[in-house]
């Protein structure tokens, strides 16, 4: 087989791109073994094409994305044109609706119970003096809890990918990945925390026309300190989980993100409550403490920037990863404004315990769907390529939910998990005597309607957004989840507030809304 003028490419599930060249042109003495790309030369010294049967990730047996895709085998078969090849990779398994639901169920419940715990914490701390007197703290709640989707989940995804493709096998590579990524999330957390406090001050000032410099500095110090410490703690947990998973032979992609989702809300909300309460106590007697705390964490920014900039693995994200994080923070802050306006009313105090639950469940489900669609697209090409798998126009809702392809099937499965999942979480909240609302039939109907509508909207938006980003040469794995989780916060909080208002208007006294 003679070499071709243009180099073809084989796309594997892990995103690696391998050139295709005849085995007979290899310069390696042992033609039965793969050689490095730098050794691919023909007799005349020109570049030739070679078939790489396995990338580094594939050689480690990491082909879980193939099993997620019905047409994965057809894609690989059409790309591989070699006639002289070693043993073929096993054919990917076709997923059924049952297998999809079974794989998603445990992480879904794990993350859901984490949001229930966060809701119980918010239900308690909403009665603290700092939440009563500085109600803008409520605006910070969705924005800072959204850091789980913006920073920790993307961190877990980056490190899991790096571990799977062999970039964390040696101590030197492991240390480089840890230091670079930890510095990166500290930069992002500090900046986003500072911007979230500014948004909270503005959103709190506009409706009332009242501005307090002491409260503004308190919000800034609480937000920056919470974001920094929460990201540090969760980042260290993610690193430990990923390293432990690799040593135990478990794919970290399957465990890191659910743990980030389950612990993120609880840790962040507990830190925000404790830090803001402590700084509020010092506000009267030691007014200098709040600006000192704020200045301390901001002064550390140049150190983290230098460390992240020197690391090749994080340099690009340091420059290009700000738009989704900042816009997602702004969207979540609008949801926080709705929460502030609603929970501050004694008639709707019971909403606090349910807000992290409905927002967390919706965000976790749509994150799963976005990841699956992105994997499907990666199996069929590279970002920016025009193909039938990446339509540029808005998808038909019937195609999103009722077609026969694997992504539509997963959308149906995820949608069907909403009702049983929320029933379990509502029962848990009721058993722990959380909230100020009796779970009557009419309340459950309104709550489930809001939850179903939220997930339905998010799944449709995910189908459109992931394909749109793909067509714009953007990797959906890096850009889609922050937007989708932020929209989940906004839509979930808005629909839940609307449900509580309707229940109050129709006089559902049996549910004791706000009692």
Tab-separated table of C-alpha atoms in Angstrom:
chain	number	residue	atom	x	y	z
A	1	UNK	CA	0.000	0.000	0.000
A	2	UNK	CA	1.544	3.306	-1.045
A	3	UNK	CA	1.536	6.474	0.994
A	4	UNK	CA	-1.124	9.069	0.328
A	5	UNK	CA	-0.585	12.811	-0.172
A	6	UNK	CA	-2.939	13.746	2.597
A	7	UNK	CA	-2.767	12.343	6.084
A	8	UNK	CA	-5.916	10.710	7.391
A	9	UNK	CA	-6.704	10.660	11.094
A	10	UNK	CA	-8.217	8.139	13.452
A	11	UNK	CA	-10.206	9.635	16.350
A	12	UNK	CA	-10.421	7.611	19.507
A	13	UNK	CA	-12.801	8.024	22.433
A	14	UNK	CA	-10.182	9.656	24.599
A	15	UNK	CA	-9.764	12.478	22.098
A	16	UNK	CA	-6.379	11.319	20.761
A	17	UNK	CA	-5.723	11.678	17.045
A	18	UNK	CA	-3.474	9.145	15.343
A	19	UNK	CA	-2.146	9.280	11.755
A	20	UNK	CA	-2.874	6.343	9.454
A	21	UNK	CA	0.115	4.952	7.524
A	22	UNK	CA	0.929	1.555	6.016
A	23	UNK	CA	2.833	-0.822	8.253
A	24	UNK	CA	5.209	-1.667	5.422
A	25	UNK	CA	6.679	1.834	5.500
A	26	UNK	CA	7.674	1.702	9.180
A	27	UNK	CA	11.378	2.214	9.787
A	28	UNK	CA	11.281	0.208	13.016
A	29	UNK	CA	13.179	-3.086	12.763
A	30	UNK	CA	10.315	-4.856	14.459
A	31	UNK	CA	7.331	-4.064	12.300
A	32	UNK	CA	5.008	-5.927	14.563
A	33	UNK	CA	5.474	-3.254	17.225
A	34	UNK	CA	4.226	0.292	17.271
A	35	UNK	CA	6.782	3.070	16.965
A	36	UNK	CA	6.785	6.677	18.036
A	37	UNK	CA	5.242	9.251	15.629
A	38	UNK	CA	8.687	10.773	15.115
A	39	UNK	CA	9.812	7.486	13.483
A	40	UNK	CA	7.169	7.535	10.767
A	41	UNK	CA	9.283	8.035	7.625
A	42	UNK	CA	9.179	6.412	4.216
A	43	UNK	CA	12.074	5.244	2.055
A	44	UNK	CA	12.456	8.714	0.542
A	45	UNK	CA	12.482	10.389	3.928
A	46	UNK	CA	9.021	11.861	3.485
A	47	UNK	CA	6.125	11.542	5.907
A	48	UNK	CA	3.933	8.482	5.583
A	49	UNK	CA	0.806	7.233	7.312
A	50	UNK	CA	0.555	4.526	9.941
A	51	UNK	CA	-2.231	2.764	11.817
A	52	UNK	CA	-2.024	3.143	15.561
A	53	UNK	CA	-4.073	0.273	16.905
A	54	UNK	CA	-4.103	1.585	20.439
A	55	UNK	CA	-3.373	4.973	21.963
A	56	UNK	CA	-1.845	5.181	25.416
A	57	UNK	CA	-5.245	5.374	27.003
A	58	UNK	CA	-6.529	2.480	24.935
A	59	UNK	CA	-3.499	0.371	25.826
A	60	UNK	CA	-4.522	0.769	29.454
A	61	UNK	CA	-7.958	-0.566	28.679
A	62	UNK	CA	-9.672	2.787	28.971
A	63	UNK	CA	-12.399	2.528	26.358
A	64	UNK	CA	-15.474	3.231	28.476
A	65	UNK	CA	-16.722	5.851	26.040
A	66	UNK	CA	-17.044	3.189	23.322
A	67	UNK	CA	-19.439	1.263	25.511
A	68	UNK	CA	-21.609	4.357	25.828
A	69	UNK	CA	-22.134	4.745	22.117
A	70	UNK	CA	-24.180	2.552	19.844
A	71	UNK	CA	-22.274	3.487	16.749
A	72	UNK	CA	-18.828	3.417	18.291
A	73	UNK	CA	-17.820	0.268	16.433
A	74	UNK	CA	-18.941	1.630	13.098
A	75	UNK	CA	-16.889	4.799	13.647
A	76	UNK	CA	-13.724	2.914	14.492
A	77	UNK	CA	-14.173	0.430	11.665
A	78	UNK	CA	-14.621	3.133	9.065
A	79	UNK	CA	-11.551	5.025	10.230
A	80	UNK	CA	-9.172	2.072	10.433
A	81	UNK	CA	-8.052	1.173	6.905
A	82	UNK	CA	-5.215	-1.170	7.786
A	83	UNK	CA	-5.131	-4.679	6.299
A	84	UNK	CA	-2.162	-5.838	8.374
A	85	UNK	CA	-3.189	-5.458	11.962
A	86	UNK	CA	-2.939	-7.166	15.299
A	87	UNK	CA	-5.821	-8.429	17.425
A	88	UNK	CA	-8.861	-6.193	17.151
A	89	UNK	CA	-10.287	-4.357	20.110
A	90	UNK	CA	-13.426	-5.921	21.533
A	91	UNK	CA	-16.629	-4.584	20.065
A	92	UNK	CA	-18.309	-1.986	22.259
A	93	UNK	CA	-21.418	-2.992	24.112
A	94	UNK	CA	-24.699	-1.417	23.152
A	95	UNK	CA	-26.417	0.235	26.072
A	96	UNK	CA	-30.009	-0.439	26.934
A	97	UNK	CA	-32.220	1.926	28.895
A	98	UNK	CA	-31.890	-0.373	31.894
A	99	UNK	CA	-28.085	-0.354	31.801
A	100	UNK	CA	-28.015	3.443	31.487
A	101	UNK	CA	-30.339	3.840	34.460
A	102	UNK	CA	-28.379	1.331	36.531
A	103	UNK	CA	-25.081	3.110	35.925
A	104	UNK	CA	-26.508	6.562	36.662
A	105	UNK	CA	-28.598	5.573	39.708
A	106	UNK	CA	-25.909	5.284	42.372
A	107	UNK	CA	-24.048	8.526	41.532
A	108	UNK	CA	-27.429	10.273	41.215
A	109	UNK	CA	-28.530	9.168	44.692
A	110	UNK	CA	-25.108	9.925	46.184
A	111	UNK	CA	-25.137	13.463	44.820
A	112	UNK	CA	-28.797	13.878	45.778
A	113	UNK	CA	-28.223	13.028	49.434
A	114	UNK	CA	-25.395	15.559	49.430
A	115	UNK	CA	-27.837	18.246	48.298
A	116	UNK	CA	-30.325	17.102	50.964
A	117	UNK	CA	-27.641	17.628	53.619
A	118	UNK	CA	-26.908	21.069	52.164
A	119	UNK	CA	-30.603	21.909	52.265
A	120	UNK	CA	-30.820	20.901	55.908
A	121	UNK	CA	-27.871	23.167	56.690
A	122	UNK	CA	-29.456	26.105	54.837
A	123	UNK	CA	-32.732	25.504	56.654
A	124	UNK	CA	-30.906	25.891	59.983
A	125	UNK	CA	-28.570	28.793	59.210
A	126	UNK	CA	-31.258	30.957	57.583
A	127	UNK	CA	-32.313	31.900	61.117
A	128	UNK	CA	-28.836	33.100	62.141
A	129	UNK	CA	-28.348	36.824	62.717
A	130	UNK	CA	-25.991	37.236	59.758
A	131	UNK	CA	-28.589	35.815	57.352
A	132	UNK	CA	-31.345	37.956	58.891
A	133	UNK	CA	-29.428	41.234	59.004
A	134	UNK	CA	-27.305	40.783	55.858
A	135	UNK	CA	-29.808	39.068	53.593
A	136	UNK	CA	-27.494	39.492	50.593
A	137	UNK	CA	-25.684	36.392	51.863
A	138	UNK	CA	-28.545	34.392	50.321
A	139	UNK	CA	-27.523	35.757	46.910
A	140	UNK	CA	-24.091	34.214	47.408
A	141	UNK	CA	-25.510	30.738	48.034
A	142	UNK	CA	-26.305	29.629	44.437
A	143	UNK	CA	-23.244	31.440	43.053
A	144	UNK	CA	-20.801	29.750	45.438
A	145	UNK	CA	-22.536	26.382	45.305
A	146	UNK	CA	-22.243	26.688	41.535
A	147	UNK	CA	-18.466	26.563	41.894
A	148	UNK	CA	-18.956	22.800	42.236
A	149	UNK	CA	-20.014	22.659	38.606
A	150	UNK	CA	-17.677	25.390	37.429
A	151	UNK	CA	-14.421	24.355	39.094
A	152	UNK	CA	-14.496	21.047	40.954
A	153	UNK	CA	-16.331	19.053	38.298
A	154	UNK	CA	-14.113	20.389	35.517
A	155	UNK	CA	-11.058	19.733	37.703
A	156	UNK	CA	-12.194	16.141	38.248
A	157	UNK	CA	-12.760	15.756	34.507
A	158	UNK	CA	-9.322	17.174	33.612
A	159	UNK	CA	-7.429	15.055	36.144
A	160	UNK	CA	-9.387	11.907	35.276
A	161	UNK	CA	-8.520	12.370	31.608
A	162	UNK	CA	-4.873	13.028	32.478
A	163	UNK	CA	-4.771	9.881	34.605
A	164	UNK	CA	-6.400	7.785	31.901
A	165	UNK	CA	-3.977	8.840	29.160
A	166	UNK	CA	-0.924	8.265	31.349
A	167	UNK	CA	0.008	11.837	32.254
A	168	UNK	CA	0.084	11.078	36.002
A	169	UNK	CA	2.019	7.811	36.003
A	170	UNK	CA	5.378	9.138	37.251
A	171	UNK	CA	5.869	11.145	40.469
A	172	UNK	CA	7.184	14.107	38.468
A	173	UNK	CA	4.144	14.158	36.145
A	174	UNK	CA	1.796	13.673	39.103
A	175	UNK	CA	3.302	16.579	41.023
A	176	UNK	CA	3.182	18.833	37.954
A	177	UNK	CA	-0.488	18.092	37.345
A	178	UNK	CA	-1.392	18.598	41.010
A	179	UNK	CA	0.416	21.912	41.481
A	180	UNK	CA	-0.756	23.385	38.176
A	181	UNK	CA	-4.403	22.459	38.604
A	182	UNK	CA	-4.578	23.425	42.275
A	183	UNK	CA	-3.069	26.840	41.486
A	184	UNK	CA	-5.514	27.262	38.609
A	185	UNK	CA	-8.639	26.595	40.674
A	186	UNK	CA	-7.382	28.929	43.422
A	187	UNK	CA	-7.100	31.715	40.850
A	188	UNK	CA	-10.552	30.980	39.472
A	189	UNK	CA	-12.135	30.554	42.916
A	190	UNK	CA	-10.712	33.822	44.255
A	191	UNK	CA	-11.765	35.857	41.212
A	192	UNK	CA	-15.228	34.280	40.998
A	193	UNK	CA	-15.737	34.699	44.750
A	194	UNK	CA	-14.840	38.378	44.521
A	195	UNK	CA	-17.128	38.946	41.520
A	196	UNK	CA	-19.944	37.042	43.243
A	197	UNK	CA	-19.721	39.390	46.239
A	198	UNK	CA	-19.911	42.415	43.921
A	199	UNK	CA	-22.976	40.926	42.224
A	200	UNK	CA	-24.561	40.277	45.634
A	201	UNK	CA	-23.969	43.879	46.707
A	202	UNK	CA	-25.445	45.244	43.460
A	203	UNK	CA	-28.452	42.915	43.440
A	204	UNK	CA	-29.089	43.689	47.113
A	205	UNK	CA	-28.756	47.435	46.630
A	206	UNK	CA	-30.942	47.858	43.510
A	207	UNK	CA	-34.308	46.692	44.954
A	208	UNK	CA	-33.969	48.476	48.310
A	209	UNK	CA	-31.753	51.438	47.416
A	210	UNK	CA	-29.795	50.826	50.619
A	211	UNK	CA	-26.019	50.399	50.634
A	212	UNK	CA	-23.776	49.592	53.605
A	213	UNK	CA	-20.007	49.577	53.147
A	214	UNK	CA	-19.573	47.323	56.179
A	215	UNK	CA	-21.955	44.746	54.734
A	216	UNK	CA	-20.266	45.013	51.338
A	217	UNK	CA	-16.845	44.263	52.828
A	218	UNK	CA	-18.359	41.432	54.889
A	219	UNK	CA	-19.822	39.879	51.745
A	220	UNK	CA	-16.504	40.214	49.919
A	221	UNK	CA	-14.486	38.639	52.732
A	222	UNK	CA	-16.993	35.814	53.259
A	223	UNK	CA	-17.292	35.023	49.565
A	224	UNK	CA	-13.565	35.067	48.754
A	225	UNK	CA	-12.601	33.069	51.850
A	226	UNK	CA	-15.351	30.498	51.261
A	227	UNK	CA	-14.510	30.057	47.576
A	228	UNK	CA	-10.787	29.721	48.280
A	229	UNK	CA	-11.047	27.243	51.166
A	230	UNK	CA	-13.836	25.175	49.572
A	231	UNK	CA	-11.899	24.823	46.323
A	232	UNK	CA	-8.735	23.918	48.220
A	233	UNK	CA	-10.478	21.226	50.280
A	234	UNK	CA	-12.478	19.782	47.390
A	235	UNK	CA	-9.464	19.913	45.080
A	236	UNK	CA	-7.391	17.889	47.534
A	237	UNK	CA	-10.245	15.392	47.907
A	238	UNK	CA	-10.512	15.046	44.127
A	239	UNK	CA	-6.781	14.431	43.792
A	240	UNK	CA	-6.881	11.793	46.528
A	241	UNK	CA	-9.888	10.076	44.932
A	242	UNK	CA	-8.271	10.009	41.483
A	243	UNK	CA	-4.912	8.709	42.742
A	244	UNK	CA	-6.646	6.085	44.896
A	245	UNK	CA	-8.869	5.029	41.999
A	246	UNK	CA	-5.881	4.491	39.734
A	247	UNK	CA	-4.112	2.378	42.343
A	248	UNK	CA	-7.236	0.250	42.826
A	249	UNK	CA	-7.764	-0.193	39.090
A	250	UNK	CA	-10.963	1.884	39.019
A	251	UNK	CA	-11.616	4.426	36.295
A	252	UNK	CA	-11.666	7.801	38.107
A	253	UNK	CA	-14.218	9.147	35.617
A	254	UNK	CA	-16.806	6.925	37.291
A	255	UNK	CA	-16.281	8.129	40.859
A	256	UNK	CA	-14.630	11.567	40.942
A	257	UNK	CA	-17.459	13.701	39.561
A	258	UNK	CA	-20.232	12.174	41.754
A	259	UNK	CA	-18.097	12.710	44.846
A	260	UNK	CA	-17.460	16.323	43.817
A	261	UNK	CA	-21.211	16.783	43.382
A	262	UNK	CA	-22.134	15.142	46.680
A	263	UNK	CA	-19.569	16.952	48.840
A	264	UNK	CA	-19.407	20.287	47.031
A	265	UNK	CA	-22.730	21.787	48.139
A	266	UNK	CA	-22.436	20.655	51.752
A	267	UNK	CA	-18.832	21.804	52.277
A	268	UNK	CA	-19.338	25.136	50.511
A	269	UNK	CA	-22.549	26.013	52.346
A	270	UNK	CA	-21.123	25.009	55.730
A	271	UNK	CA	-18.029	27.154	55.110
A	272	UNK	CA	-20.077	30.143	53.925
A	273	UNK	CA	-22.319	29.961	56.981
A	274	UNK	CA	-19.480	29.589	59.472
A	275	UNK	CA	-17.192	32.226	57.946
A	276	UNK	CA	-19.917	34.837	57.470
A	277	UNK	CA	-21.181	34.244	61.028
A	278	UNK	CA	-17.679	34.633	62.478
A	279	UNK	CA	-16.906	37.772	60.471
A	280	UNK	CA	-20.293	39.272	61.352
A	281	UNK	CA	-19.523	38.857	65.067
A	282	UNK	CA	-16.264	40.782	64.594
A	283	UNK	CA	-17.926	43.529	62.575
A	284	UNK	CA	-18.927	45.695	65.544
A	285	UNK	CA	-15.777	45.511	67.681
A	286	UNK	CA	-13.046	44.788	65.095
A	287	UNK	CA	-14.076	46.387	61.821
A	288	UNK	CA	-10.596	45.931	60.332
A	289	UNK	CA	-10.889	42.115	60.277
A	290	UNK	CA	-13.151	41.936	57.226
A	291	UNK	CA	-11.034	44.088	54.862
A	292	UNK	CA	-7.906	42.334	56.149
A	293	UNK	CA	-9.327	38.901	55.280
A	294	UNK	CA	-10.410	40.092	51.855
A	295	UNK	CA	-7.023	41.682	51.123
A	296	UNK	CA	-5.128	38.586	52.278
A	297	UNK	CA	-6.767	36.195	49.800
A	298	UNK	CA	-6.608	38.698	46.938
A	299	UNK	CA	-2.894	39.300	47.644
A	300	UNK	CA	-2.246	35.584	47.077
A	301	UNK	CA	-3.549	35.805	43.507
A	302	UNK	CA	-0.198	36.640	41.817
A	303	UNK	CA	1.407	33.553	43.368
A	304	UNK	CA	-1.255	31.209	41.984
A	305	UNK	CA	-1.182	32.948	38.595
A	306	UNK	CA	2.586	32.449	38.291
A	307	UNK	CA	2.375	28.757	39.239
A	308	UNK	CA	-0.513	28.051	36.837
A	309	UNK	CA	1.137	30.033	34.041
A	310	UNK	CA	4.385	28.063	34.278
A	311	UNK	CA	2.520	24.766	33.962
A	312	UNK	CA	1.844	23.752	30.357
A	313	UNK	CA	-1.166	21.669	31.411
A	314	UNK	CA	-3.040	24.672	32.844
A	315	UNK	CA	-1.642	27.652	30.924
A	316	UNK	CA	-4.291	27.585	28.210
A	317	UNK	CA	-7.197	27.238	30.651
A	318	UNK	CA	-5.788	30.136	32.685
A	319	UNK	CA	-6.239	32.398	29.657
A	320	UNK	CA	-9.332	30.953	27.963
A	321	UNK	CA	-11.430	29.422	30.743
A	322	UNK	CA	-12.933	32.579	32.241
A	323	UNK	CA	-15.964	33.253	30.079
A	324	UNK	CA	-18.100	30.238	31.096
A	325	UNK	CA	-17.120	30.538	34.771
A	326	UNK	CA	-17.958	34.248	35.060
A	327	UNK	CA	-21.170	34.095	33.025
A	328	UNK	CA	-22.305	31.053	34.994
A	329	UNK	CA	-21.646	32.953	38.229
A	330	UNK	CA	-23.782	35.869	36.994
A	331	UNK	CA	-26.642	33.526	36.053
A	332	UNK	CA	-26.496	31.792	39.440
A	333	UNK	CA	-26.491	35.175	41.191
A	334	UNK	CA	-29.826	36.001	39.571
A	335	UNK	CA	-31.135	32.770	41.058
A	336	UNK	CA	-29.669	33.906	44.378
A	337	UNK	CA	-31.601	37.162	44.108
A	338	UNK	CA	-34.824	35.168	43.710
A	339	UNK	CA	-33.872	33.059	46.734
A	340	UNK	CA	-33.125	36.190	48.776
A	341	UNK	CA	-36.433	37.853	47.889
A	342	UNK	CA	-38.392	34.667	48.665
A	343	UNK	CA	-36.718	33.249	51.775
A	344	UNK	CA	-36.611	36.691	53.416
A	345	UNK	CA	-40.425	36.587	53.451
A	346	UNK	CA	-41.550	34.619	56.552
A	347	UNK	CA	-44.376	33.101	54.511
A	348	UNK	CA	-41.848	31.228	52.337
A	349	UNK	CA	-39.157	30.269	54.838
A	350	UNK	CA	-39.768	26.585	54.036
A	351	UNK	CA	-38.293	27.057	50.567
A	352	UNK	CA	-34.705	27.128	51.902
A	353	UNK	CA	-34.417	23.389	52.521
A	354	UNK	CA	-35.673	22.441	49.048
A	355	UNK	CA	-33.630	24.891	46.952
A	356	UNK	CA	-30.260	23.064	47.035
A	357	UNK	CA	-32.068	19.773	46.364
A	358	UNK	CA	-33.984	20.804	43.243
A	359	UNK	CA	-31.023	22.775	41.896
A	360	UNK	CA	-28.500	20.028	42.618
A	361	UNK	CA	-30.593	17.227	41.126
A	362	UNK	CA	-31.279	19.170	37.940
A	363	UNK	CA	-27.644	20.204	37.565
A	364	UNK	CA	-26.327	16.674	38.117
A	365	UNK	CA	-28.694	15.098	35.599
A	366	UNK	CA	-28.003	17.631	32.866
A	367	UNK	CA	-24.247	17.321	33.478
A	368	UNK	CA	-24.501	13.575	32.789
A	369	UNK	CA	-26.406	14.181	29.546
A	370	UNK	CA	-24.005	16.901	28.385
A	371	UNK	CA	-21.039	14.628	29.006
A	372	UNK	CA	-22.648	11.773	27.070
A	373	UNK	CA	-23.499	13.938	24.055
A	374	UNK	CA	-19.980	15.362	24.044
A	375	UNK	CA	-18.490	11.854	24.102
A	376	UNK	CA	-20.765	10.874	21.216
A	377	UNK	CA	-19.534	13.824	19.156
A	378	UNK	CA	-15.899	13.109	19.964
A	379	UNK	CA	-16.374	9.589	18.633
A	380	UNK	CA	-17.461	10.970	15.269
A	381	UNK	CA	-14.904	13.719	14.707
A	382	UNK	CA	-13.269	16.766	16.211
A	383	UNK	CA	-14.774	20.080	17.419
A	384	UNK	CA	-15.601	22.394	14.547
A	385	UNK	CA	-16.121	19.650	11.986
A	386	UNK	CA	-19.371	19.883	10.087
A	387	UNK	CA	-21.200	16.578	10.250
A	388	UNK	CA	-24.666	15.159	10.694
A	389	UNK	CA	-23.919	14.547	14.386
A	390	UNK	CA	-23.445	18.264	15.054
A	391	UNK	CA	-26.429	20.184	13.668
A	392	UNK	CA	-26.203	23.968	13.876
A	393	UNK	CA	-29.920	24.702	14.311
A	394	UNK	CA	-32.104	24.137	17.359
A	395	UNK	CA	-33.031	20.458	17.686
A	396	UNK	CA	-36.562	19.206	17.355
A	397	UNK	CA	-37.931	18.308	20.838
A	398	UNK	CA	-39.223	15.027	19.408
A	399	UNK	CA	-35.697	14.138	18.273
A	400	UNK	CA	-34.289	15.100	21.664
A	401	UNK	CA	-36.620	12.867	23.682
A	402	UNK	CA	-38.329	10.347	21.378
A	403	UNK	CA	-35.836	9.261	18.717
A	404	UNK	CA	-34.051	5.905	18.734
A	405	UNK	CA	-30.463	7.118	19.140
A	406	UNK	CA	-28.525	6.559	22.348
A	407	UNK	CA	-28.591	10.202	23.482
A	408	UNK	CA	-32.366	10.378	23.210
A	409	UNK	CA	-32.621	7.130	25.159
A	410	UNK	CA	-30.412	8.528	27.936
A	411	UNK	CA	-32.512	11.726	28.014
A	412	UNK	CA	-35.625	9.631	28.635
A	413	UNK	CA	-33.908	7.613	31.357
A	414	UNK	CA	-32.619	10.730	33.140
A	415	UNK	CA	-36.045	12.361	32.929
A	416	UNK	CA	-37.706	9.271	34.420
A	417	UNK	CA	-35.294	9.352	37.369
A	418	UNK	CA	-36.619	12.750	38.508
A	419	UNK	CA	-39.823	11.638	40.243
A	420	UNK	CA	-38.520	8.578	42.159
A	421	UNK	CA	-35.330	10.426	43.062
A	422	UNK	CA	-37.140	13.461	44.450
A	423	UNK	CA	-39.608	11.260	46.317
A	424	UNK	CA	-36.676	9.621	48.106
A	425	UNK	CA	-35.160	13.018	48.913
A	426	UNK	CA	-38.461	14.490	50.087
A	427	UNK	CA	-39.030	11.485	52.345
A	428	UNK	CA	-35.534	11.925	53.774
A	429	UNK	CA	-36.166	15.605	54.500
A	430	UNK	CA	-39.512	14.800	56.104
A	431	UNK	CA	-37.986	12.013	58.226
A	432	UNK	CA	-35.292	14.383	59.485
A	433	UNK	CA	-38.000	16.982	60.235
A	434	UNK	CA	-36.367	19.506	57.949
A	435	UNK	CA	-38.056	22.572	56.554
A	436	UNK	CA	-41.209	24.367	57.549
A	437	UNK	CA	-43.556	22.633	55.134
A	438	UNK	CA	-45.789	19.615	55.623
A	439	UNK	CA	-45.553	17.283	52.637
A	440	UNK	CA	-49.191	17.234	51.562
A	441	UNK	CA	-50.336	15.814	48.246
A	442	UNK	CA	-50.867	19.224	46.657
A	443	UNK	CA	-47.392	20.378	47.728
A	444	UNK	CA	-45.782	17.237	46.271
A	445	UNK	CA	-47.682	17.753	43.001
A	446	UNK	CA	-46.464	21.350	42.660
A	447	UNK	CA	-42.915	20.437	43.678
A	448	UNK	CA	-42.734	17.523	41.214
A	449	UNK	CA	-44.161	19.679	38.439
A	450	UNK	CA	-41.426	22.259	39.016
A	451	UNK	CA	-38.719	19.564	39.149
A	452	UNK	CA	-39.919	17.808	35.978
A	453	UNK	CA	-40.238	21.064	34.056
A	454	UNK	CA	-36.750	22.128	35.166
A	455	UNK	CA	-35.091	18.889	33.988
A	456	UNK	CA	-37.120	18.850	30.758
A	457	UNK	CA	-35.924	22.359	29.865
A	458	UNK	CA	-32.323	21.603	30.862
A	459	UNK	CA	-32.114	18.403	28.805
A	460	UNK	CA	-33.397	20.212	25.724
A	461	UNK	CA	-30.989	23.115	26.241
A	462	UNK	CA	-28.124	20.647	26.704
A	463	UNK	CA	-28.944	18.980	23.385
A	464	UNK	CA	-28.813	22.335	21.629
A	465	UNK	CA	-25.900	23.883	23.534
A	466	UNK	CA	-23.464	20.969	23.241
A	467	UNK	CA	-24.032	20.684	19.490
A	468	UNK	CA	-23.802	24.457	19.051
A	469	UNK	CA	-20.493	24.643	20.943
A	470	UNK	CA	-19.185	21.734	18.909
A	471	UNK	CA	-20.016	23.528	15.660
A	472	UNK	CA	-18.169	26.615	16.985
A	473	UNK	CA	-14.945	24.630	17.513
A	474	UNK	CA	-15.386	24.621	21.307
A	475	UNK	CA	-14.921	21.476	23.383
A	476	UNK	CA	-18.259	20.997	25.229
A	477	UNK	CA	-16.483	19.152	28.055
A	478	UNK	CA	-14.831	22.431	29.104
A	479	UNK	CA	-17.579	24.945	28.373
A	480	UNK	CA	-21.067	23.433	28.605
A	481	UNK	CA	-21.334	22.220	32.224
A	482	UNK	CA	-20.839	25.649	33.918
A	483	UNK	CA	-23.597	27.179	31.782
A	484	UNK	CA	-25.973	24.269	32.272
A	485	UNK	CA	-25.551	23.999	36.051
A	486	UNK	CA	-26.013	27.772	36.380
A	487	UNK	CA	-29.188	27.612	34.300
A	488	UNK	CA	-30.293	24.744	36.526
A	489	UNK	CA	-29.903	26.996	39.581
A	490	UNK	CA	-31.836	29.833	37.955
A	491	UNK	CA	-34.662	27.722	36.536
A	492	UNK	CA	-34.963	25.532	39.629
A	493	UNK	CA	-35.051	28.461	42.068
A	494	UNK	CA	-37.506	30.391	39.896
A	495	UNK	CA	-39.923	27.495	39.455
A	496	UNK	CA	-39.733	26.549	43.134
A	497	UNK	CA	-40.423	30.145	44.201
A	498	UNK	CA	-43.361	30.260	41.785
A	499	UNK	CA	-44.745	27.022	43.246
A	500	UNK	CA	-44.540	28.389	46.799
A	501	UNK	CA	-46.257	31.602	45.741
A	502	UNK	CA	-49.086	29.698	44.061
A	503	UNK	CA	-49.518	27.462	47.100
A	504	UNK	CA	-49.714	30.542	49.305
A	505	UNK	CA	-52.216	32.268	46.997
A	506	UNK	CA	-54.552	29.293	46.795
A	507	UNK	CA	-54.376	28.967	50.573
A	508	UNK	CA	-52.894	25.496	50.986
A	509	UNK	CA	-53.108	25.776	54.755
A	510	UNK	CA	-52.665	22.052	55.223
A	511	UNK	CA	-49.123	22.208	53.876
A	512	UNK	CA	-48.199	24.896	56.434
A	513	UNK	CA	-46.054	26.826	53.961
A	514	UNK	CA	-43.824	29.113	55.950
A	515	UNK	CA	-45.045	27.879	59.311
